[in-house]
CSV table of C-alpha atoms and ligand atoms in Angstrom, one decimal:
chain,number,residue,atom,x,y,z
P,279,UNK,CA,0.0,0.0,0.0
P,280,UNK,CA,1.3,3.5,-0.7
P,281,UNK,CA,0.5,6.5,1.3
P,282,UNK,CA,-2.8,8.2,0.1
P,283,UNK,CA,-1.8,11.8,0.3
P,284,UNK,CA,1.5,11.9,-1.5
P,285,UNK,CA,2.5,15.6,-1.7
P,286,UNK,CA,3.1,17.2,-5.1
P,287,UNK,CA,6.9,17.0,-5.0
P,288,UNK,CA,7.3,19.4,-8.0
P,289,UNK,CA,6.7,22.3,-5.6
P,290,UNK,CA,9.9,23.6,-4.1
P,291,UNK,CA,10.4,23.4,-0.3
P,292,UNK,CA,10.3,27.2,-0.1
P,293,UNK,CA,6.9,27.4,-1.6
P,294,UNK,CA,5.7,24.8,0.9
P,295,UNK,CA,7.1,26.6,3.9
P,296,UNK,CA,4.9,27.9,6.7
P,297,UNK,CA,5.4,31.5,7.6
P,298,UNK,CA,5.2,33.4,10.9
P,299,UNK,CA,3.9,37.0,11.0
P,300,UNK,CA,4.4,38.8,14.3
P,301,UNK,CA,3.7,42.4,13.3
P,302,UNK,CA,0.6,42.5,15.5
P,303,UNK,CA,2.6,41.7,18.6
P,304,UNK,CA,4.5,45.0,18.4
P,305,UNK,CA,3.8,48.5,19.7
P,306,UNK,CA,4.0,49.9,16.1
P,307,UNK,CA,0.7,48.1,15.3
P,308,UNK,CA,-1.0,47.8,18.7
P,309,UNK,CA,-0.1,51.2,20.2
P,310,UNK,CA,2.7,51.9,22.7
P,311,UNK,CA,0.6,51.0,25.7
P,312,UNK,CA,-0.1,47.4,24.6
P,313,UNK,CA,2.6,46.2,22.3
P,314,UNK,CA,6.1,44.9,22.7
P,315,UNK,CA,8.9,47.1,21.6
P,316,UNK,CA,11.5,45.9,19.2
P,317,UNK,CA,14.2,47.0,21.7
P,318,UNK,CA,12.8,44.4,24.2
P,319,UNK,CA,13.4,41.6,21.7
P,320,UNK,CA,16.8,43.1,20.9
P,321,UNK,CA,17.6,43.0,24.6
P,322,UNK,CA,17.0,39.2,24.5
P,323,UNK,CA,19.5,38.7,21.7
P,324,UNK,CA,22.5,37.8,23.7
P,325,UNK,CA,20.5,35.6,26.1
P,326,UNK,CA,18.9,33.8,23.1
P,327,UNK,CA,22.4,33.1,21.7
P,328,UNK,CA,23.4,31.6,25.1
P,329,UNK,CA,20.2,29.5,25.3
P,330,UNK,CA,20.6,28.4,21.7
P,331,UNK,CA,24.0,26.9,22.6
P,332,UNK,CA,22.5,25.4,25.7
P,333,UNK,CA,19.7,23.7,23.7
P,334,UNK,CA,22.3,22.5,21.1
P,335,UNK,CA,24.4,21.0,24.0
P,336,UNK,CA,21.4,19.4,25.6
P,337,UNK,CA,20.3,18.0,22.2
P,338,UNK,CA,16.7,17.3,23.3
P,339,UNK,CA,15.6,14.0,21.8
P,340,UNK,CA,12.9,15.5,19.6
P,341,UNK,CA,15.4,17.6,17.7
P,342,UNK,CA,17.0,14.4,16.2
P,343,UNK,CA,13.7,12.7,15.2
P,344,UNK,CA,13.5,14.2,11.7
P,345,UNK,CA,16.9,12.7,10.8
P,346,UNK,CA,17.4,9.4,12.4
P,347,UNK,CA,14.5,7.3,11.6
P,348,UNK,CA,15.0,5.6,8.2
P,349,UNK,CA,15.0,2.1,9.7
P,350,UNK,CA,11.8,2.8,11.8
P,351,UNK,CA,10.1,4.2,8.7
P,352,UNK,CA,11.0,1.1,6.7
P,353,UNK,CA,9.8,-1.2,9.4
P,354,UNK,CA,6.5,0.7,9.8
P,355,UNK,CA,6.0,0.6,6.0
P,356,UNK,CA,6.7,-3.1,5.9
P,357,UNK,CA,4.2,-3.8,8.6
P,358,UNK,CA,1.5,-1.7,6.9
P,359,UNK,CA,2.2,-3.6,3.6
P,360,UNK,CA,2.2,-7.0,5.2
P,361,UNK,CA,-1.0,-6.4,7.0
P,362,UNK,CA,-2.8,-4.6,4.2
P,363,UNK,CA,-6.5,-5.7,4.2
P,364,UNK,CA,-6.2,-7.5,7.5
P,365,UNK,CA,-8.1,-4.9,9.6
P,366,UNK,CA,-11.1,-2.6,9.4
P,367,UNK,CA,-10.2,-0.9,12.7
P,368,UNK,CA,-7.0,0.5,14.2
P,369,UNK,CA,-7.4,1.5,17.8
P,370,UNK,CA,-4.8,3.5,19.7
P,371,UNK,CA,-4.7,2.7,23.4
P,372,UNK,CA,-2.8,5.6,25.0
P,373,UNK,CA,-3.3,8.9,26.8
P,374,UNK,CA,-1.9,12.4,26.8
P,375,UNK,CA,1.3,12.5,24.8
P,376,UNK,CA,0.6,8.9,23.7
P,377,UNK,CA,-2.7,9.9,22.0
P,378,UNK,CA,-3.0,13.6,21.2
P,379,UNK,CA,-0.5,13.6,18.3
P,380,UNK,CA,-2.3,10.6,16.7
P,381,UNK,CA,-5.6,12.5,16.9
P,382,UNK,CA,-4.0,15.7,15.5
P,383,UNK,CA,-2.5,13.9,12.6
P,384,UNK,CA,-5.7,12.1,11.7
P,385,UNK,CA,-7.9,15.3,11.9
P,386,UNK,CA,-5.4,17.3,9.9
P,387,UNK,CA,-4.5,14.9,7.1
P,388,UNK,CA,-7.3,12.5,6.5
P,389,UNK,CA,-10.8,13.2,5.3
P,390,UNK,CA,-13.1,14.8,7.9
P,391,UNK,CA,-15.5,11.8,7.6
P,392,UNK,CA,-12.7,9.3,7.2
P,393,UNK,CA,-14.1,6.7,9.6
P,394,UNK,CA,-17.6,6.9,8.1
P,395,UNK,CA,-16.6,6.8,4.4
P,396,UNK,CA,-15.3,3.6,3.0
P,397,UNK,CA,-14.9,5.4,-0.4
P,398,UNK,CA,-12.3,7.8,0.9
P,399,UNK,CA,-10.6,5.2,3.1
P,400,UNK,CA,-9.9,3.0,0.1
P,401,UNK,CA,-9.3,-0.1,2.2
P,402,UNK,CA,-7.5,1.6,5.1
P,403,UNK,CA,-8.8,0.8,8.6
P,404,UNK,CA,-10.8,3.3,10.6
P,405,UNK,CA,-9.0,4.9,13.4
P,406,UNK,CA,-10.2,5.2,17.0
P,407,UNK,CA,-8.3,6.9,19.8
P,408,UNK,CA,-10.4,6.8,23.0
P,409,UNK,CA,-7.8,8.8,25.0
P,410,UNK,CA,-9.8,8.2,28.2
P,411,UNK,CA,-11.1,5.5,30.5
P,412,UNK,CA,-14.7,6.6,30.4
P,413,UNK,CA,-16.5,3.3,30.7
P,414,UNK,CA,-19.5,4.2,28.6
P,415,UNK,CA,-17.3,5.3,25.7
P,416,UNK,CA,-15.0,2.3,25.8
P,417,UNK,CA,-17.8,-0.2,26.3
P,418,UNK,CA,-19.5,1.3,23.3
P,419,UNK,CA,-16.4,1.0,21.2
P,420,UNK,CA,-15.8,-2.6,22.1
P,421,UNK,CA,-19.5,-3.3,21.2
P,422,UNK,CA,-19.0,-1.6,17.9
P,423,UNK,CA,-15.7,-3.2,16.8
P,424,UNK,CA,-15.6,-6.5,14.9
P,425,UNK,CA,-12.6,-7.7,16.9
P,426,UNK,CA,-11.6,-10.3,14.3
P,427,UNK,CA,-10.9,-7.2,12.0
P,428,UNK,CA,-9.3,-5.0,14.7
P,429,UNK,CA,-5.8,-4.2,15.8
P,430,UNK,CA,-4.9,-2.3,19.0
P,431,UNK,CA,-1.7,-0.3,19.2
P,432,UNK,CA,-1.0,0.0,23.0
P,433,UNK,CA,1.2,3.1,23.5
P,434,UNK,CA,2.8,3.9,26.8
P,435,UNK,CA,6.3,5.2,27.2
P,436,UNK,CA,6.4,4.3,30.9
P,437,UNK,CA,4.6,1.0,30.2
P,438,UNK,CA,2.5,1.3,33.3
P,439,UNK,CA,0.0,4.2,33.0
P,440,UNK,CA,-3.2,3.1,34.7
P,441,UNK,CA,-5.5,4.4,32.0
P,442,UNK,CA,-3.7,2.8,29.1
P,443,UNK,CA,-3.0,-0.5,30.8
P,444,UNK,CA,-6.6,-0.9,32.0
P,445,UNK,CA,-7.9,-0.4,28.5
P,446,UNK,CA,-5.4,-2.9,27.3
P,447,UNK,CA,-6.5,-5.5,29.9
P,448,UNK,CA,-10.1,-5.1,28.7
P,449,UNK,CA,-9.2,-5.3,25.0
P,450,UNK,CA,-6.9,-8.3,25.6
P,451,UNK,CA,-9.7,-10.2,27.2
P,452,UNK,CA,-12.3,-9.2,24.7
P,453,UNK,CA,-10.0,-10.2,21.8
P,454,UNK,CA,-9.1,-13.5,23.3
P,455,UNK,CA,-12.8,-14.3,23.8
P,456,UNK,CA,-13.5,-13.4,20.2
P,457,UNK,CA,-10.6,-14.9,18.3
P,458,UNK,CA,-9.2,-17.5,20.8
P,459,UNK,CA,-6.0,-17.3,22.9
P,460,UNK,CA,-3.8,-18.6,20.1
P,461,UNK,CA,-4.5,-15.7,17.8
P,462,UNK,CA,-4.4,-12.8,20.3
P,463,UNK,CA,-0.9,-11.6,19.1
P,464,UNK,CA,-2.3,-10.8,15.6
P,465,UNK,CA,-4.4,-8.1,17.2
P,466,UNK,CA,-1.9,-6.1,19.2
P,467,UNK,CA,1.1,-3.9,18.6
P,468,UNK,CA,3.1,-2.4,21.5
P,469,UNK,CA,4.8,1.0,21.4
P,470,UNK,CA,6.9,1.7,24.5
P,471,UNK,CA,10.2,2.3,26.1
P,472,UNK,CA,12.4,-0.7,25.4
P,473,UNK,CA,14.1,-0.6,28.8
P,474,UNK,CA,11.4,0.0,31.4
P,475,UNK,CA,7.8,-0.7,32.4
P,476,UNK,CA,5.4,-3.6,32.0
P,477,UNK,CA,4.4,-3.2,28.4
P,478,UNK,CA,7.6,-4.4,27.0
P,479,UNK,CA,7.5,-7.4,29.2
P,480,UNK,CA,3.9,-8.2,28.2
P,481,UNK,CA,4.8,-7.7,24.5
P,482,UNK,CA,7.7,-10.2,24.8
P,483,UNK,CA,5.5,-12.7,26.7
P,484,UNK,CA,2.7,-12.4,24.2
P,485,UNK,CA,4.7,-12.1,21.1
P,486,UNK,CA,3.4,-8.7,20.1
P,487,UNK,CA,5.4,-6.7,17.5
P,488,UNK,CA,7.0,-3.8,19.4
P,489,UNK,CA,8.1,-0.3,18.4
P,490,UNK,CA,10.4,1.6,20.7
P,491,UNK,CA,10.0,5.2,22.0
P,492,UNK,CA,13.5,6.7,22.3
P,493,UNK,CA,14.4,7.2,25.9
P,494,UNK,CA,15.3,10.9,25.4
P,495,UNK,CA,11.9,11.8,23.8
P,496,UNK,CA,9.1,12.6,26.3
P,497,UNK,CA,5.5,11.7,25.7
P,498,UNK,CA,4.3,15.1,24.5
P,499,UNK,CA,7.3,15.5,22.2
P,500,UNK,CA,6.8,12.0,20.7
P,501,UNK,CA,4.4,12.6,17.8
P,502,UNK,CA,7.2,12.0,15.3
P,503,UNK,CA,8.3,8.7,16.8
P,504,UNK,CA,6.4,5.5,16.3
P,505,UNK,CA,3.9,6.9,18.8
P,506,UNK,CA,2.3,9.0,16.1
P,507,UNK,CA,3.8,7.5,13.0
P,508,UNK,CA,2.4,3.9,13.2
P,509,UNK,CA,-1.3,4.9,13.3
P,510,UNK,CA,-0.6,7.6,10.7
P,511,UNK,CA,1.0,5.1,8.3
P,512,UNK,CA,-1.9,2.6,8.8
P,513,UNK,CA,-4.4,5.3,7.8
P,514,UNK,CA,-2.5,6.2,4.7
P,515,UNK,CA,-0.6,9.3,5.8
P,516,UNK,CA,2.7,10.0,4.2
P,517,UNK,CA,5.0,9.8,7.2
P,518,UNK,CA,8.2,10.5,5.2
P,519,UNK,CA,6.7,13.9,4.2
P,520,UNK,CA,5.9,14.6,7.8
P,521,UNK,CA,9.5,14.1,8.8
P,522,UNK,CA,10.7,16.0,5.7
P,523,UNK,CA,8.6,18.9,6.9
P,524,UNK,CA,10.1,18.7,10.4
P,525,UNK,CA,13.6,18.5,9.0
P,526,UNK,CA,13.0,21.6,6.9
P,527,UNK,CA,11.8,23.5,10.0
P,528,UNK,CA,14.7,22.1,12.1
P,529,UNK,CA,17.0,23.8,9.7
P,530,UNK,CA,15.2,27.1,10.1
P,531,UNK,CA,15.4,26.7,13.9
P,532,UNK,CA,19.2,26.1,13.9
P,533,UNK,CA,19.6,29.8,13.5
P,534,UNK,CA,20.9,31.5,16.6
P,535,UNK,CA,19.7,35.0,15.6
P,536,UNK,CA,16.4,35.7,17.3
P,537,UNK,CA,15.1,37.8,14.4
P,538,UNK,CA,15.6,34.9,12.0
P,539,UNK,CA,14.5,31.9,14.0
P,540,UNK,CA,10.7,31.6,14.0
P,541,UNK,CA,10.6,29.4,17.1
P,542,UNK,CA,12.8,31.8,19.1
P,543,UNK,CA,11.1,34.9,17.9
P,544,UNK,CA,7.5,33.7,18.6
P,545,UNK,CA,8.7,32.1,21.9
P,546,UNK,CA,10.4,35.3,23.0
P,547,UNK,CA,7.3,37.3,22.2
P,548,UNK,CA,5.2,34.9,24.2
P,549,UNK,CA,7.6,35.1,27.1
P,550,UNK,CA,7.8,39.0,27.0
P,551,UNK,CA,4.0,39.2,26.8
P,552,UNK,CA,3.7,36.8,29.8
P,553,UNK,CA,6.1,39.0,31.8
P,554,UNK,CA,3.7,41.9,31.1
P,555,UNK,CA,0.7,40.1,32.4
P,556,UNK,CA,-0.6,38.3,29.2
P,557,UNK,CA,-0.6,35.0,30.9
P,558,UNK,CA,-2.9,33.1,28.5
P,559,UNK,CA,-1.9,31.9,25.1
P,560,UNK,CA,-4.7,31.2,22.7
P,561,UNK,CA,-4.2,29.1,19.6
P,562,UNK,CA,-6.9,29.7,17.0
P,563,UNK,CA,-6.7,27.8,13.7
P,564,UNK,CA,-9.0,28.9,10.9
P,565,UNK,CA,-9.2,25.4,9.6
P,566,UNK,CA,-11.2,22.6,11.1
P,567,UNK,CA,-8.4,20.2,10.1
P,568,UNK,CA,-6.1,21.9,12.6
P,569,UNK,CA,-8.5,21.9,15.5
P,570,UNK,CA,-6.8,18.9,17.2
P,571,UNK,CA,-3.4,20.3,16.5
P,572,UNK,CA,-4.4,23.1,18.9
P,573,UNK,CA,-5.4,20.4,21.4
P,574,UNK,CA,-2.0,18.7,21.0
P,575,UNK,CA,-0.3,22.1,21.5
P,576,UNK,CA,-2.3,22.8,24.6
P,577,UNK,CA,-0.9,19.7,26.3
P,578,UNK,CA,2.7,20.4,25.0
P,579,UNK,CA,2.6,23.9,26.3
P,580,UNK,CA,0.9,23.2,29.6
P,581,UNK,CA,2.8,20.2,30.8
P,582,UNK,CA,6.1,21.5,29.6
P,583,UNK,CA,5.9,25.1,30.9
P,584,UNK,CA,3.6,24.8,34.0
P,585,UNK,CA,6.2,24.3,36.7
P,586,UNK,CA,6.6,25.0,40.4
P,587,UNK,CA,10.3,25.3,40.6
P,588,UNK,CA,13.1,26.5,38.4
P,589,UNK,CA,16.4,24.8,37.7
P,590,UNK,CA,17.9,26.3,40.8
P,591,UNK,CA,15.2,24.7,42.9
P,592,UNK,CA,13.5,28.1,43.6
P,593,UNK,CA,9.8,28.3,43.8
P,594,UNK,CA,8.5,30.1,40.7
P,595,UNK,CA,5.1,28.8,39.8
P,596,UNK,CA,5.3,29.8,36.1
P,597,UNK,CA,3.4,28.8,33.0
P,598,UNK,CA,1.2,30.5,30.4
P,599,UNK,CA,-2.2,28.9,30.2
P,600,UNK,CA,-2.8,27.5,26.7
P,601,UNK,CA,-6.3,27.9,25.3
P,602,UNK,CA,-7.6,26.3,22.1
P,603,UNK,CA,-10.1,28.0,20.0
P,604,UNK,CA,-11.4,27.5,16.5
P,605,UNK,CA,-12.2,30.0,13.8
P,606,UNK,CA,-14.8,30.8,12.7
P,607,UNK,CA,-16.8,28.8,15.3
P,608,UNK,CA,-15.4,30.5,18.3
P,609,UNK,CA,-16.0,34.0,16.9
P,610,UNK,CA,-19.4,33.2,18.2
P,611,UNK,CA,-18.2,32.0,21.5
P,612,UNK,CA,-14.8,33.4,22.6
P,613,UNK,CA,-13.9,36.4,20.5
P,614,UNK,CA,-16.1,38.8,22.5
P,615,UNK,CA,-13.9,38.1,25.5
P,616,UNK,CA,-10.7,38.3,23.6
P,617,UNK,CA,-11.8,41.6,22.1
P,618,UNK,CA,-13.1,43.4,25.2
P,619,UNK,CA,-12.1,41.3,28.3
P,620,UNK,CA,-8.9,41.7,30.3
P,621,UNK,CA,-5.6,42.3,28.5
P,622,UNK,CA,-4.3,38.9,29.6
P,623,UNK,CA,-4.1,37.0,26.4
P,624,UNK,CA,-2.1,36.7,23.2
P,625,UNK,CA,-3.6,35.0,20.2
P,626,UNK,CA,-1.8,32.9,17.7
P,627,UNK,CA,-3.9,32.4,14.6
P,628,UNK,CA,-3.2,29.6,12.1
P,629,UNK,CA,-4.3,30.5,8.6
P,630,UNK,CA,-4.4,28.2,5.6
P,631,UNK,CA,-3.9,29.8,2.3
P,632,UNK,CA,-5.3,27.1,0.0
P,633,UNK,CA,-7.9,24.9,1.5
P,634,UNK,CA,-7.9,21.4,0.0
P,635,UNK,CA,-11.5,21.7,-1.1
P,636,UNK,CA,-13.7,24.7,-1.8
P,637,UNK,CA,-17.2,25.5,-2.6
P,638,UNK,CA,-18.6,28.6,-4.4
P,639,UNK,CA,-21.8,30.0,-3.0
P,640,UNK,CA,-24.6,30.2,-5.5
P,641,UNK,CA,-26.1,33.5,-6.5
P,642,UNK,CA,-29.6,33.0,-5.0
P,643,UNK,CA,-32.0,35.7,-3.6
P,644,UNK,CA,-30.3,38.5,-5.6
P,645,UNK,CA,-33.1,40.8,-4.5
P,646,UNK,CA,-32.2,40.5,-0.8
P,647,UNK,CA,-29.5,43.2,-0.2
P,648,UNK,CA,-28.1,41.8,3.0
P,649,UNK,CA,-27.6,38.4,1.5
P,650,UNK,CA,-26.7,38.9,-2.2
P,651,UNK,CA,-23.1,39.9,-1.5
P,652,UNK,CA,-22.4,36.2,-0.6
P,653,UNK,CA,-23.2,34.7,-4.0
P,654,UNK,CA,-20.1,34.1,-6.1
P,655,UNK,CA,-17.7,34.0,-3.1
P,656,UNK,CA,-16.2,30.8,-1.9
P,657,UNK,CA,-16.4,29.3,1.6
P,658,UNK,CA,-12.6,29.4,1.7
P,659,UNK,CA,-12.6,33.1,1.0
P,660,UNK,CA,-15.3,33.6,3.6
P,661,UNK,CA,-13.3,31.7,6.3
P,662,UNK,CA,-10.0,33.5,5.5
P,663,UNK,CA,-11.7,36.8,5.3
P,664,UNK,CA,-13.2,36.2,8.8
P,665,UNK,CA,-9.8,35.5,10.1
P,666,UNK,CA,-8.3,38.6,8.6
P,667,UNK,CA,-11.2,40.7,9.9
P,668,UNK,CA,-10.9,39.3,13.4
P,669,UNK,CA,-7.2,39.8,13.3
P,670,UNK,CA,-7.7,43.4,12.2
P,671,UNK,CA,-10.3,44.1,14.9
P,672,UNK,CA,-8.2,42.6,17.7
P,673,UNK,CA,-5.2,44.6,16.6
P,674,UNK,CA,-7.3,47.8,16.5
P,675,UNK,CA,-8.2,47.1,20.1
P,676,UNK,CA,-4.6,46.6,21.2
P,677,UNK,CA,-4.8,42.8,21.5
P,678,UNK,CA,-1.5,41.1,20.7
P,679,UNK,CA,-1.7,38.5,18.0
P,680,UNK,CA,0.5,36.6,15.6
P,681,UNK,CA,-0.3,34.4,12.5
P,682,UNK,CA,1.3,31.2,11.4
P,683,UNK,CA,0.3,30.7,7.8
P,684,UNK,CA,0.3,27.3,6.0
P,685,UNK,CA,0.3,27.3,2.2
P,686,UNK,CA,-1.9,24.2,2.5
P,687,UNK,CA,-2.5,21.5,5.2
P,688,UNK,CA,-0.2,18.7,4.1
P,689,UNK,CA,2.1,16.2,5.8
P,690,UNK,CA,5.0,18.5,5.0
P,691,UNK,CA,3.5,21.6,6.5
P,692,UNK,CA,2.2,19.7,9.5
P,693,UNK,CA,5.7,18.3,10.1
P,694,UNK,CA,7.0,21.9,10.1
P,695,UNK,CA,4.3,23.0,12.5
P,696,UNK,CA,5.0,20.2,15.0
P,697,UNK,CA,8.7,20.9,15.0
P,698,UNK,CA,8.2,24.7,15.2
P,699,UNK,CA,5.9,24.4,18.3
P,700,UNK,CA,8.2,21.9,20.0
P,701,UNK,CA,11.3,24.0,19.5
P,702,UNK,CA,9.4,27.1,20.7
P,703,UNK,CA,8.3,25.2,23.8
P,704,UNK,CA,11.9,24.1,24.5
P,705,UNK,CA,13.1,27.7,24.1
P,706,UNK,CA,10.4,29.3,26.3
P,707,UNK,CA,11.3,26.6,28.9
P,708,UNK,CA,14.9,27.8,28.8
P,709,UNK,CA,13.8,31.5,29.1
P,710,UNK,CA,11.9,30.5,32.3
P,711,UNK,CA,14.9,28.4,33.3
P,712,UNK,CA,12.7,25.4,34.1
P,713,UNK,CA,12.9,21.7,33.3
P,714,UNK,CA,10.6,21.6,30.2
P,715,UNK,CA,10.7,17.8,30.0
P,716,UNK,CA,9.4,16.6,33.4
P,717,UNK,CA,5.9,16.6,34.7
P,718,UNK,CA,6.0,16.1,38.5
P,719,UNK,CA,2.5,17.4,38.9
P,720,UNK,CA,1.1,14.7,36.6
P,721,UNK,CA,3.2,12.0,38.4
P,722,UNK,CA,1.7,13.0,41.8
P,723,UNK,CA,-1.8,12.4,40.5
P,724,UNK,CA,-0.8,9.1,38.9
P,725,UNK,CA,0.8,8.0,42.2
P,726,UNK,CA,-2.4,8.7,44.3
P,727,UNK,CA,-4.4,6.6,41.8
P,728,UNK,CA,-1.9,3.7,42.1
P,729,UNK,CA,-2.1,4.0,45.9
P,730,UNK,CA,-5.9,4.1,46.1
P,731,UNK,CA,-6.3,1.1,43.7
P,732,UNK,CA,-3.7,-0.9,45.7
P,733,UNK,CA,-0.7,-1.0,43.4
P,734,UNK,CA,2.3,-2.4,45.3
P,735,UNK,CA,4.8,0.1,46.4
P,736,UNK,CA,2.3,3.0,46.7
P,737,UNK,CA,0.8,2.2,50.2
P,738,UNK,CA,2.2,5.5,51.5
P,739,UNK,CA,0.2,7.5,48.9
P,740,UNK,CA,-2.9,5.5,49.8
P,741,UNK,CA,-2.5,6.4,53.5
P,742,UNK,CA,-1.8,10.0,52.7
P,743,UNK,CA,-5.0,10.1,50.6
P,744,UNK,CA,-7.1,8.4,53.2
P,745,UNK,CA,-5.9,10.7,56.0
P,746,UNK,CA,-7.3,13.8,54.5
P,747,UNK,CA,-9.3,15.9,56.9
P,748,UNK,CA,-13.1,15.1,56.9
P,749,UNK,CA,-15.0,17.3,54.4
P,750,UNK,CA,-17.1,20.0,55.9
P,751,UNK,CA,-20.7,18.9,55.2
P,752,UNK,CA,-21.9,22.6,55.0
P,753,UNK,CA,-19.8,22.9,51.9
P,754,UNK,CA,-21.5,20.1,50.1
P,755,UNK,CA,-24.8,21.3,48.6
V,178,PA5,O1,3.8,14.1,27.9
V,178,PA5,C1,3.8,13.3,28.8
V,178,PA5,O2,4.9,12.8,29.2
V,178,PA5,C2,2.5,12.7,29.3
V,178,PA5,O3,1.4,13.3,28.8
V,178,PA5,C3,2.4,11.2,28.9
V,178,PA5,O4,2.4,11.1,27.5
V,178,PA5,C4,1.1,10.6,29.5
V,178,PA5,O5,1.1,10.7,30.9
V,178,PA5,C5,1.1,9.1,29.2
V,178,PA5,O6,2.3,8.5,29.7
V,178,PA5,P1,2.8,7.1,29.1
V,178,PA5,O7,3.1,7.2,27.7
V,178,PA5,O8,4.0,6.8,29.9
V,178,PA5,O9,1.7,6.1,29.3
């Protein structure tokens, strides 16, 4: 099977590049009172250079992903080929960083009604990513699936996350009942760290094919590892183009000059805005295909930058709050607040120049003056005009905003976007001088769950939880 959405390779890389426009972050556009001054960015130049070399030295794992995965890509492709036609359903069992990238890829690069439309799927399996342990939803999924025709990719870097492992246990039992113990291995793939956790042990015991998550790549930075790539390849996405896009952006992000590196420039502006009280960062794509990219970004930004202590161990409690919004939908929900509420947000629009499909509005009701202006325009024009109008209005009101523009939503542009946002996150983490790659807050919650449910080694957490003060009944209505 070949990937469905091979990109037109005749176009040069330059014409396929995404761009970043930060004009509307600056005082020149917003008015002195609200905008950032160019001198403030210039003041960060020396620090940026220093942090650039620090990042180069640290070599965060995600920075190498676009370049070191030929063998993995070949293996994934071979598996997709070998199993072509075997499955109607591909289910990702994972959560957080082990699920959100898969969803973002699917929404961005496959047909909006992919699961419902056998015509557009052309023999590729449907994709399901429950990303939760909601019993009603998972029971309904198991009821719906023909398990004879289903494969589950169990994804967990730690190999022990309660949500993922509990869904696995249920799926394992349901599959065994349906197909018999002897054929269970045909229905599971494991994606995990090769040196730790239980998933690798289970995969070995059961004979599941296994993909490794590199040790130095954290969950939320792992979309371009087998975590995101396997389900993408199984649904026909061109994974080589994704990595090519990421490689192209990596090259742009090797630049130490803040004015020329899009990740550093946008990151620095977000950081400066945060210091001035704009503590919320809205990502607002004007493309439904990128809706879940904003969800992926929300987790990347929140878990990476929301930290209690800095690298010196001092208590800092930093972190901009990421918010996802969707144009034009949220113009009728959120924009009133962005326009007139507190000056505590910056907005990053994502605009798509050429939408993959378009519809021209018919010239009906020409006698109705308030309606006849629509006839002859396309929906793409309407959507992009709404973005430009909202951007203009926000700017006029002194609301800081920037635009990332994609020539088109393709695997190549999405790869650029993933890498850009990951590098920006890494850079902002350096500016805050925090550890971008840990998540002690998440771990604490996980440990309480383990303790309460009786996992060995977590008795102390169970006792701590049970010894909470009694709730005040007056406060429960
Ligand atoms: O970004 C992260 O590290 C987390 O969101 C993890 O991806 C999430 O907690 C799931 O962890 P794991 O892949 O170990 O099951």
